[in-house]
């Protein structure tokens, strides 16, 4: 799944038709949105597609082969904070409690199996120069073989309410850096496009 966006110009009385934000994958889990005092919009969301569990194993060969059964799970990890100036373009600036061994951006997937910490139901609050992210932390307790294929439901244990604090100035600095990098890439792509069009026009003129 993906995060969807909708806008209101009349203080929430009516809304535009929701549309998919293809740069924000999401496993159909809750997200949190907050307009900051500086005008930017903060988003907390699980930054990944809904994982698929392989139940059992494939067997047989050729026409008699049987594929392994698959079912979507409700795993929710990589709880990420992103900022936007207009609600259209989003830049990732932080990740809540990245898994051990992950890259700085939290790109590494959790290891196989379901005994993984889950980060879900985020809420956002701006306070005294900080962005606070409250969330539920839990560990899935069923193995893949015990998953309910009809509902994708997984048992959980060790529920905790947790709070992460981000320095807002550091997030904003990261936001400006990422946005500047994106603008440089856009300009480079535009220059390449213009150069390609000029070369094509020159070839056409020779012909």
Coordinates of C-alpha atoms in Angstrom, one line a residue:
X1 CA 0.0 0.0 0.0
X2 CA 0.8 3.7 0.0
X3 CA 0.0 6.8 1.9
X4 CA -2.8 8.8 0.3
X5 CA -3.2 12.6 0.4
X6 CA -6.3 14.9 0.3
X7 CA -6.5 18.7 0.7
X8 CA -9.2 21.0 2.1
X9 CA -9.5 24.7 1.3
X10 CA -12.5 25.4 3.6
X11 CA -11.2 24.4 7.1
X12 CA -12.1 20.7 6.6
X13 CA -15.7 21.1 5.5
X14 CA -14.8 19.5 2.1
X15 CA -11.8 17.6 0.8
X16 CA -10.3 16.8 -2.6
X17 CA -10.4 13.3 -4.0
X18 CA -7.7 11.2 -2.2
X19 CA -4.7 10.4 -4.4
X20 CA -1.7 8.1 -3.9
X21 CA 1.7 9.4 -2.9
X22 CA 3.9 7.0 -4.7
X23 CA 7.0 8.1 -2.8
X24 CA 5.5 7.1 0.5
X25 CA 5.0 3.3 0.8
X26 CA 2.9 2.1 3.7
X27 CA 1.6 -1.4 5.0
X28 CA -1.9 0.0 5.5
X29 CA -1.0 1.2 9.0
X30 CA -1.9 4.4 10.8
X31 CA 0.1 7.5 10.1
X32 CA 0.4 10.8 12.0
X33 CA 0.4 14.3 10.5
X34 CA 1.3 17.6 12.2
X35 CA 1.7 21.2 10.9
X36 CA 4.7 22.7 12.7
X37 CA 5.0 26.2 14.0
X38 CA 7.4 27.1 11.1
X39 CA 4.8 26.1 8.5
X40 CA 6.3 22.7 7.5
X41 CA 4.2 19.5 7.8
X42 CA 5.6 16.5 9.7
X43 CA 4.6 12.9 8.9
X44 CA 5.3 9.8 10.9
X45 CA 4.7 6.5 9.0
X46 CA 5.9 3.0 8.5
X47 CA 8.1 3.3 5.5
X48 CA 7.6 0.0 3.7
X49 CA 5.1 -2.1 1.8
X50 CA 3.0 -4.8 3.6
X51 CA 5.3 -7.8 4.0
X52 CA 4.4 -11.2 2.6
X53 CA 4.9 -14.4 4.6
X54 CA 5.8 -17.6 2.9
X55 CA 3.9 -20.4 4.6
X56 CA 5.3 -23.9 4.1
X57 CA 7.5 -24.8 1.1
X58 CA 7.1 -25.4 -2.7
X59 CA 7.0 -29.0 -3.8
X60 CA 7.0 -31.0 -7.0
X61 CA 8.3 -30.2 -10.4
X62 CA 6.9 -29.2 -13.8
X63 CA 3.1 -29.4 -14.2
X64 CA 2.8 -31.0 -10.8
X65 CA 4.7 -28.3 -9.0
X66 CA 2.9 -26.6 -6.0
X67 CA 3.9 -23.1 -5.0
X68 CA 4.5 -22.2 -1.4
X69 CA 1.5 -20.5 0.1
X70 CA 1.8 -16.8 0.8
X71 CA -0.1 -14.4 3.0
X72 CA 0.2 -10.7 3.9
X73 CA 1.3 -10.0 7.4
X74 CA 0.7 -7.0 9.7
X75 CA 4.4 -6.3 10.4
X76 CA 5.1 -2.6 11.0
X77 CA 8.6 -1.5 11.3
X78 CA 10.9 1.4 10.1
X79 CA 8.8 4.1 11.7
X80 CA 10.0 7.2 9.8
X81 CA 9.7 10.9 10.1
X82 CA 9.4 13.0 6.9
X83 CA 8.9 16.7 6.3
X84 CA 7.1 18.6 3.6
X85 CA 6.8 22.3 2.7
X86 CA 3.6 21.8 0.6
X87 CA 2.1 18.4 1.4
X88 CA 3.2 17.2 -2.1
X89 CA 7.0 16.6 -1.9
X90 CA 8.3 14.7 1.1
X91 CA 11.8 14.3 2.5
X92 CA 12.7 11.7 5.1
X93 CA 14.7 13.2 8.0
X94 CA 14.6 10.6 10.8
X95 CA 13.8 7.1 11.8
X96 CA 12.6 5.9 15.2
X97 CA 14.9 3.3 16.8
X98 CA 16.4 1.8 13.6
X99 CA 17.0 -1.9 13.8
X100 CA 20.5 -3.1 14.8
X101 CA 22.8 -3.4 11.8
X102 CA 20.6 -1.2 9.6
X103 CA 22.0 1.6 7.5
X104 CA 21.8 5.2 8.7
X105 CA 18.6 5.6 6.8
X106 CA 17.1 2.4 8.2
X107 CA 17.0 0.8 4.8
X108 CA 17.8 -2.7 5.9
X109 CA 14.8 -5.0 6.3
X110 CA 14.4 -6.9 9.6
X111 CA 15.7 -10.5 9.6
X112 CA 13.4 -13.3 8.6
X113 CA 10.7 -14.4 11.0
X114 CA 8.3 -12.6 13.2
X115 CA 10.1 -12.1 16.4
X116 CA 10.7 -8.5 15.4
X117 CA 9.9 -5.3 17.2
X118 CA 6.8 -3.6 15.8
X119 CA 6.4 0.2 15.7
X120 CA 2.9 1.4 15.2
X121 CA 0.1 3.9 15.9
X122 CA 2.3 7.0 16.0
X123 CA 1.3 10.4 17.3
X124 CA 3.2 13.7 16.9
X125 CA 3.7 16.7 19.1
X126 CA 5.9 19.8 18.8
X127 CA 7.3 21.0 22.1
X128 CA 10.1 23.3 23.2
X129 CA 12.3 22.9 20.1
X130 CA 11.7 19.1 19.8
X131 CA 9.4 16.9 17.7
X132 CA 8.0 14.1 19.9
X133 CA 6.9 10.8 18.4
X134 CA 4.7 8.6 20.6
X135 CA 4.1 5.1 19.4
X136 CA 3.2 1.5 20.4
X137 CA 6.1 -1.0 20.5
X138 CA 5.4 -4.7 20.5
X139 CA 6.9 -8.0 19.4
X140 CA 5.0 -10.4 17.1
X141 CA 4.6 -13.7 18.8
X142 CA 3.5 -16.1 16.1
X143 CA 5.7 -17.9 13.6
X144 CA 5.1 -17.9 9.9
X145 CA 3.6 -21.4 10.0
X146 CA 1.0 -20.3 12.5
X147 CA -0.1 -17.2 10.7
X148 CA -3.8 -16.8 9.9
X149 CA -3.9 -16.8 6.1
X150 CA -7.4 -15.4 6.0
X151 CA -6.9 -12.3 8.1
X152 CA -3.1 -12.0 8.2
X153 CA -3.5 -11.6 12.0
X154 CA -0.4 -12.1 14.1
X155 CA -0.3 -12.4 17.9
X156 CA 1.8 -9.9 19.8
X157 CA 3.4 -9.6 23.2
X158 CA 5.2 -7.1 25.3
X159 CA 3.1 -4.0 24.3
X160 CA 4.7 -0.8 25.5
X161 CA 4.0 2.9 24.9
X162 CA 7.2 4.7 23.9
X163 CA 8.3 8.2 23.2
X164 CA 11.1 9.3 20.8
X165 CA 12.4 12.8 20.8
X166 CA 14.0 14.5 17.8
X167 CA 15.8 17.8 17.9
X168 CA 13.7 20.0 15.6
X169 CA 16.7 22.2 14.5
X170 CA 18.6 19.0 13.4
X171 CA 15.5 17.7 11.5
X172 CA 15.1 21.1 9.7
X173 CA 18.8 21.1 8.8
X174 CA 18.5 17.6 7.4
X175 CA 15.4 18.7 5.5
X176 CA 17.1 21.6 3.9
X177 CA 20.1 19.5 2.9
X178 CA 17.9 16.7 1.4
X179 CA 15.7 19.3 -0.4
X180 CA 18.8 21.1 -1.8
X181 CA 20.2 17.7 -3.0
X182 CA 16.9 16.9 -4.7
X183 CA 16.9 20.3 -6.4
X184 CA 20.5 19.8 -7.7
X185 CA 19.5 16.4 -9.1
X186 CA 16.4 18.0 -10.8
X187 CA 18.6 20.7 -12.4
X188 CA 21.1 18.1 -13.6
X189 CA 18.3 16.0 -15.1
X190 CA 17.0 19.2 -16.8
X191 CA 20.4 20.0 -18.2
X192 CA 20.8 16.4 -19.6
X193 CA 17.4 16.6 -21.2
X194 CA 18.2 19.9 -22.8
X195 CA 21.5 18.6 -24.1
X196 CA 19.8 15.5 -25.5
X197 CA 17.2 17.7 -27.3
X198 CA 20.0 20.0 -28.7
X199 CA 21.9 17.0 -30.0
X200 CA 18.8 15.6 -31.6
X201 CA 18.1 18.9 -33.2
X202 CA 21.6 19.2 -34.5
X203 CA 21.4 15.7 -36.0
X204 CA 18.1 16.6 -37.7
X205 CA 19.7 19.8 -39.1
X206 CA 22.5 17.8 -40.7
X207 CA 20.0 15.4 -42.3

